[in-house]
Short mmCIF file of C-alpha atoms and ligand atoms in Angstrom, two decimals:
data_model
loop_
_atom_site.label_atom_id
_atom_site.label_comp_id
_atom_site.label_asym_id
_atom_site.label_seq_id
_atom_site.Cartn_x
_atom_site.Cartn_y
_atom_site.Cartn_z
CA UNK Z 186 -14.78 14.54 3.72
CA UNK Z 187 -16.17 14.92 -0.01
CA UNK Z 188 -14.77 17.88 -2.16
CA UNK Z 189 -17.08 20.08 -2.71
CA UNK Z 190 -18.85 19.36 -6.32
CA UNK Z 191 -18.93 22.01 -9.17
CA UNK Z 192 -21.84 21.53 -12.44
CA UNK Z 193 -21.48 23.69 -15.16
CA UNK Z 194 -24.58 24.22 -17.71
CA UNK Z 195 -23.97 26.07 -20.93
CA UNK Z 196 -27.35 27.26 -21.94
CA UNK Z 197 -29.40 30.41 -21.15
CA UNK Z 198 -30.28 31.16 -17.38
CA UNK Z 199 -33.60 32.39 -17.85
CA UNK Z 200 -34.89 29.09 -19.13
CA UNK Z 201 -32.64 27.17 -16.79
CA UNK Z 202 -34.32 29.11 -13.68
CA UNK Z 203 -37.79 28.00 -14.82
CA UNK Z 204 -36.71 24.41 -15.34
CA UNK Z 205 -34.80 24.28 -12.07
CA UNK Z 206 -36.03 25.81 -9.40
CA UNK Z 207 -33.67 25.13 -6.42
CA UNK Z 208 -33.54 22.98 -3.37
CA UNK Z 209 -33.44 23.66 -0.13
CA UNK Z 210 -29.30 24.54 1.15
CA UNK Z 211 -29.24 26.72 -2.42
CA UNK Z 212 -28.85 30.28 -2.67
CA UNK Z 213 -27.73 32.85 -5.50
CA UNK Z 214 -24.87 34.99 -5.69
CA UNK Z 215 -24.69 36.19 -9.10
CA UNK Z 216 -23.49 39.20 -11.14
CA UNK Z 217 -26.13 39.43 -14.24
CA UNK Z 218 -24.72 41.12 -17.51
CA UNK Z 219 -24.53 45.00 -18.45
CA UNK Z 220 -25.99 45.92 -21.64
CA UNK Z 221 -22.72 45.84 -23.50
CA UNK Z 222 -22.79 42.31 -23.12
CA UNK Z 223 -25.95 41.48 -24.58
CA UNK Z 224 -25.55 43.04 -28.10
CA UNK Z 225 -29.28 41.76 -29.50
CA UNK Z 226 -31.07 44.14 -27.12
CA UNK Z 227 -31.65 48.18 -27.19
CA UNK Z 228 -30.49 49.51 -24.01
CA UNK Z 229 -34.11 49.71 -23.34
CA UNK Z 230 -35.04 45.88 -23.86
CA UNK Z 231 -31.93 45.02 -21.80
CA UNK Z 232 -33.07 47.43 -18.91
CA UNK Z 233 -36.59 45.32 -19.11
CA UNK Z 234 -34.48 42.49 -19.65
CA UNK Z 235 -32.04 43.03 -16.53
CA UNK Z 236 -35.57 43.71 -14.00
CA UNK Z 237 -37.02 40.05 -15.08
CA UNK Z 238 -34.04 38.19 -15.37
CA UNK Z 239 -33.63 39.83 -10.97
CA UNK Z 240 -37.10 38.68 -10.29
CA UNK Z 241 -36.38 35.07 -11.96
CA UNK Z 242 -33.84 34.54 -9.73
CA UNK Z 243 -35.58 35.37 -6.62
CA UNK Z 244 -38.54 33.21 -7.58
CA UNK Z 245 -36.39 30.23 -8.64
CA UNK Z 246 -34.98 30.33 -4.65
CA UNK Z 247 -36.83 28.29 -1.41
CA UNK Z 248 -38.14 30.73 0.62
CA UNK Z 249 -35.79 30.83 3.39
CA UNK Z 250 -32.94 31.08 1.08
CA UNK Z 251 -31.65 34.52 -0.38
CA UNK Z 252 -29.94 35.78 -3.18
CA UNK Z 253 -26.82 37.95 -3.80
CA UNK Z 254 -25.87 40.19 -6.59
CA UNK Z 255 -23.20 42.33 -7.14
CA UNK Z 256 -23.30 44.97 -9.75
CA UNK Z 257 -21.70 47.69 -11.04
CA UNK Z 258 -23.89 50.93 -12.02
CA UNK Z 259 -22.52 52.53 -15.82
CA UNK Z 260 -22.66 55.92 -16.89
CA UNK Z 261 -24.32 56.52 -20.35
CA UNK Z 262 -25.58 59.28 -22.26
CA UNK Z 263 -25.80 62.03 -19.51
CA UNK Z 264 -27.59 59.36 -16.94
CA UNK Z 265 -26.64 57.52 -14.23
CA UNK Z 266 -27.58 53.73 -14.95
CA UNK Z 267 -28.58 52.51 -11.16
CA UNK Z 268 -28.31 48.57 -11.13
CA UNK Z 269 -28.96 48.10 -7.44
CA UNK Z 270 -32.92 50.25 -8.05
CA UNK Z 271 -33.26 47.93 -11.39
CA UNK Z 272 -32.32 44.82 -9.32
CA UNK Z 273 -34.76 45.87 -6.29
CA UNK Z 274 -37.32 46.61 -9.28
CA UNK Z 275 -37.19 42.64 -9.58
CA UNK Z 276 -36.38 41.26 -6.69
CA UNK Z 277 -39.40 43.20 -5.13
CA UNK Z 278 -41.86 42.08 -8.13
CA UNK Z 279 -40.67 38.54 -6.27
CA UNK Z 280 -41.88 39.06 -3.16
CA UNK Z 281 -38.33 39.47 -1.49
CA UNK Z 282 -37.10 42.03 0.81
CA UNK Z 283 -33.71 43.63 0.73
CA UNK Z 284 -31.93 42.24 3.89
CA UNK Z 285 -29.05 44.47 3.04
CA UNK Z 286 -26.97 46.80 0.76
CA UNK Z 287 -23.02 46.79 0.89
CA UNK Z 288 -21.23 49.34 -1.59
CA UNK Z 289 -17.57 47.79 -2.59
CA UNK Z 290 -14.85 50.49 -3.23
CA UNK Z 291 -13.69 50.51 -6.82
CA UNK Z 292 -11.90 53.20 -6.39
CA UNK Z 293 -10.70 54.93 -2.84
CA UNK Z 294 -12.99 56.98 -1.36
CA UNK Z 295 -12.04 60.88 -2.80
CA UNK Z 296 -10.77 59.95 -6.59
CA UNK Z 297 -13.13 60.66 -9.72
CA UNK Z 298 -13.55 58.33 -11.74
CA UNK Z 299 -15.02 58.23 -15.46
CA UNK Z 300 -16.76 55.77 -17.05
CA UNK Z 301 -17.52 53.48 -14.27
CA UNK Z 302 -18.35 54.74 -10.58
CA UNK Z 303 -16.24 54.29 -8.13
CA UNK Z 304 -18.01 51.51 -6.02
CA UNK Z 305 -20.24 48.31 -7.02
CA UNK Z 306 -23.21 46.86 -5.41
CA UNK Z 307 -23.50 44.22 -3.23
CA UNK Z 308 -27.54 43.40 -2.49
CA UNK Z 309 -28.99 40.44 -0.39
CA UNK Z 310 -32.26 39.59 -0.60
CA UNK Z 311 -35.31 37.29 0.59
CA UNK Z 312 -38.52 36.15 0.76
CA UNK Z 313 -38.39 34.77 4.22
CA UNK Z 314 -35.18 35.09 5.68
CA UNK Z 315 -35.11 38.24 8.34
CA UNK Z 316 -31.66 39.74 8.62
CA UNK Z 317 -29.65 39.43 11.92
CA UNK Z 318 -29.74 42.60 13.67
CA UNK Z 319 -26.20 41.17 15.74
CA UNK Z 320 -24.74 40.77 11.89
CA UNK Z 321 -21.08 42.84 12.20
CA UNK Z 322 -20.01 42.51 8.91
CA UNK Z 323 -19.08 46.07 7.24
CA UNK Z 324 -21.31 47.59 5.12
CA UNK Z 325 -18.80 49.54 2.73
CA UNK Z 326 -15.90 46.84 1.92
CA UNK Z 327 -13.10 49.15 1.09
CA UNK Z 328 -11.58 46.66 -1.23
CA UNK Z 329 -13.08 44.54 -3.93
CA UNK Z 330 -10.06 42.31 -4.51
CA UNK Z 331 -8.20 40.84 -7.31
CA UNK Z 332 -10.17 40.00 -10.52
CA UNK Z 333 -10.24 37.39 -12.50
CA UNK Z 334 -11.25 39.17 -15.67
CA UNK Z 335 -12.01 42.74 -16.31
CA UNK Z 336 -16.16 41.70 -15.88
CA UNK Z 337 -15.19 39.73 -13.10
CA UNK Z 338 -16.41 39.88 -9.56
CA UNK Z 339 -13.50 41.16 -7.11
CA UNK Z 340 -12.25 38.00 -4.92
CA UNK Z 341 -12.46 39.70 -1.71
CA UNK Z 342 -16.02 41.07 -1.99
CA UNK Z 343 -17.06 37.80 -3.58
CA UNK Z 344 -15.69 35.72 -0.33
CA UNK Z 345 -17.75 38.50 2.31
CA UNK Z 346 -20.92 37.42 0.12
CA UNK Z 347 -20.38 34.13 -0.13
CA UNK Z 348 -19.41 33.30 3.84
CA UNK Z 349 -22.40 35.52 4.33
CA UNK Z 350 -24.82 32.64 2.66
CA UNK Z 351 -23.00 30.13 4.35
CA UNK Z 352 -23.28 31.32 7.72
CA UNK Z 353 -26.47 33.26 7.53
CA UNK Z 354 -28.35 31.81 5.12
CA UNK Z 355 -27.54 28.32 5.88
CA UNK Z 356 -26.33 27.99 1.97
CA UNK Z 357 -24.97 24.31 1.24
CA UNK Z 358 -24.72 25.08 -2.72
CA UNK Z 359 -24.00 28.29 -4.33
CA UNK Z 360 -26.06 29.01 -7.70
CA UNK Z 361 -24.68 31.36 -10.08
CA UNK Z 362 -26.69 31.73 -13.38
CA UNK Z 363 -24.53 34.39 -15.12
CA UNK Z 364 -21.36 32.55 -14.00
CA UNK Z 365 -18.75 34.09 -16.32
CA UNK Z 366 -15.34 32.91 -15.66
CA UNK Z 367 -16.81 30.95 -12.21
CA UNK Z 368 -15.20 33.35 -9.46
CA UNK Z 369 -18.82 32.85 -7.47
CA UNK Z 370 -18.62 29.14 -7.75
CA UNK Z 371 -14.41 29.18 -6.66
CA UNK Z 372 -15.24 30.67 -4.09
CA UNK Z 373 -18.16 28.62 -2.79
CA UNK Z 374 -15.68 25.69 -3.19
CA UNK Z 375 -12.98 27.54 -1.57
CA UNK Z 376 -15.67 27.15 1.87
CA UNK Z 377 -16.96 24.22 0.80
CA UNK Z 378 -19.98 24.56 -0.74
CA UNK Z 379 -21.62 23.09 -4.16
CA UNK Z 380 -21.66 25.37 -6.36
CA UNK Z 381 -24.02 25.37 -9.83
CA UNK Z 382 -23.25 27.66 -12.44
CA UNK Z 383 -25.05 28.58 -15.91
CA UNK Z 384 -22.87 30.62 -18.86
CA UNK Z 385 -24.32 31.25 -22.27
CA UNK Z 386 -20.93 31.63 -23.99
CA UNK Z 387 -19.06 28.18 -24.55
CA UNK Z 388 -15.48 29.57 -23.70
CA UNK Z 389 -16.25 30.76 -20.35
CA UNK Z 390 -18.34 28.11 -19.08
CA UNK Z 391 -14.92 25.78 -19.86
CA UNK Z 392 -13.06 28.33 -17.61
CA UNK Z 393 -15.70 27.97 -14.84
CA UNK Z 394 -15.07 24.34 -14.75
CA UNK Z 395 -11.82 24.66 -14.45
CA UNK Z 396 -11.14 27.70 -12.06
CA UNK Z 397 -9.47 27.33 -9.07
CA UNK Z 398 -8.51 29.71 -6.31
C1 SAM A 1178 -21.02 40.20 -15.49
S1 SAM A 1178 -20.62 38.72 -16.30
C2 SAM A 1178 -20.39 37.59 -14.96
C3 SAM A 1178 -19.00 37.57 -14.48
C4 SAM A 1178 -18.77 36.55 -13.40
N1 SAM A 1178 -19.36 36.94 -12.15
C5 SAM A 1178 -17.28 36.30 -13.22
O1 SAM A 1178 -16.74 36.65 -12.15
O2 SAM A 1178 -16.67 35.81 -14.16
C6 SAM A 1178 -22.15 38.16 -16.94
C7 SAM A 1178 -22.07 36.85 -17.69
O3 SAM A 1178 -23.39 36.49 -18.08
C8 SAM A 1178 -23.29 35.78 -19.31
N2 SAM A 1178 -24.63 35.78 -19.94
C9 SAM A 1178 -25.22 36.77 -20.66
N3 SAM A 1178 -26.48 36.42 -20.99
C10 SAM A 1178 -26.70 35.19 -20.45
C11 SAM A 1178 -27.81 34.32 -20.42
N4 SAM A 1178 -28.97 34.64 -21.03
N5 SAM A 1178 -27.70 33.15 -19.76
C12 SAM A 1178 -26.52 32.82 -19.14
N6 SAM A 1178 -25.43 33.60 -19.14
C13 SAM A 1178 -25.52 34.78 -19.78
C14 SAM A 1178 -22.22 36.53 -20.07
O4 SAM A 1178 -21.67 35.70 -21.10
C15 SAM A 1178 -21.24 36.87 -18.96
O5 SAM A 1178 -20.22 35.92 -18.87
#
């Protein structure tokens, strides 16, 4: 049997979407950027930013394919920063449907925390896909597992989202656009699956290469 393949771009997802839309056998899992990562915007342009970059994902997919992403909401000025509402915001202006919503424990159930909440996002969505009403896997993960870097996804909720494609979704190859350090595309190796990942920033789309779990 072949290993399964890893391709690494280093260039900005948004154009890469629109050049590539994806095959059939590819779905997203992703984690898009927070604000504080994208210093040339106002929080507002990244907020307008962060809705069209969602829907651009969801349009690049087949139809019967669906997309993953895990966020993490931030607290900022007095306000509660919902990712999973601006994700849906985009997702929705795609023509997808959210087949589900999994919150991933931070933080155990009954401890403040401060700057961060407590619990991340995980969303699944599609255009044509319906989800499988016999589908037993939980929807709060009380773990999200070790992390590669402090932006990082959490292993363990990575590997529910990613077997979730696989089996569910009938995902062959794992996209990531906003790969980071590559923990999506490990992981879809780790099952074996192809996995395609895009990174603006030089360093980490070396380390996404190279990752290995
Ligand atoms: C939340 S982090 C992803 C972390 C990743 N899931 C991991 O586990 O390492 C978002 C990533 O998006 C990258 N990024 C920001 N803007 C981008 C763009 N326009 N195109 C591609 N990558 C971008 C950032 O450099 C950052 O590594």
């Amino acid at each position: 049997m072949n290993a399964a393949s890893r391709i690494v771009h280093c260039q900005d997802a948004i154009s890469w979407l629109a050049q590539n839309p994806l095959g059939e056998g590819c779905a997203i899992f992703t984690s898009m950027p927070d604000a504080s990562e994208i210093k040339r915007f106002s929080f507002d342009e990244w907020q307008t930013w962060f809705v069209a970059a969602a829907e651009a994902c969801v349009r690049a997919l087949p139809e019967r394919s669906a997309a993953v992403f895990y966020q993490t909401d931030v607290k900022r000025d007095g306000a509660w920063i919902d990712k999973a509402f601006l994700v849906q915001r985009g997702a929705y202006a795609a023509g997808s449907r959210l087949l589900w919503h999994k919150i991933v424990c931070r933080a155990p159930a009954g401890i403040a925390t401060r700057a961060r909440p407590g619990y991340a996002h995980l969303l699944c969505f599609s255009r044509d896909l319906n989800a499988d009403p016999m589908d037993t896997t939980p929807d709060v993960l009380p773990e999200l597992g070790e992390m590669t870097w402090a932006r990082a996804m959490g292993l363990a909720a990575a590997e529910v989202a990613a077997q979730w494609l696989k089996d569910q979704a009938g995902a062959r190859c794992i996209v990531d656009p906003f790969c980071g350090v590559g923990t999506a595309l490990a992981v879809a190796n780790k099952l074996g699956l192809d996995a395609i990942g895009v990174e603006l920033a030089q360093g980490r789309a070396q380390k996404a290469r190279e990752l290995q779990l």
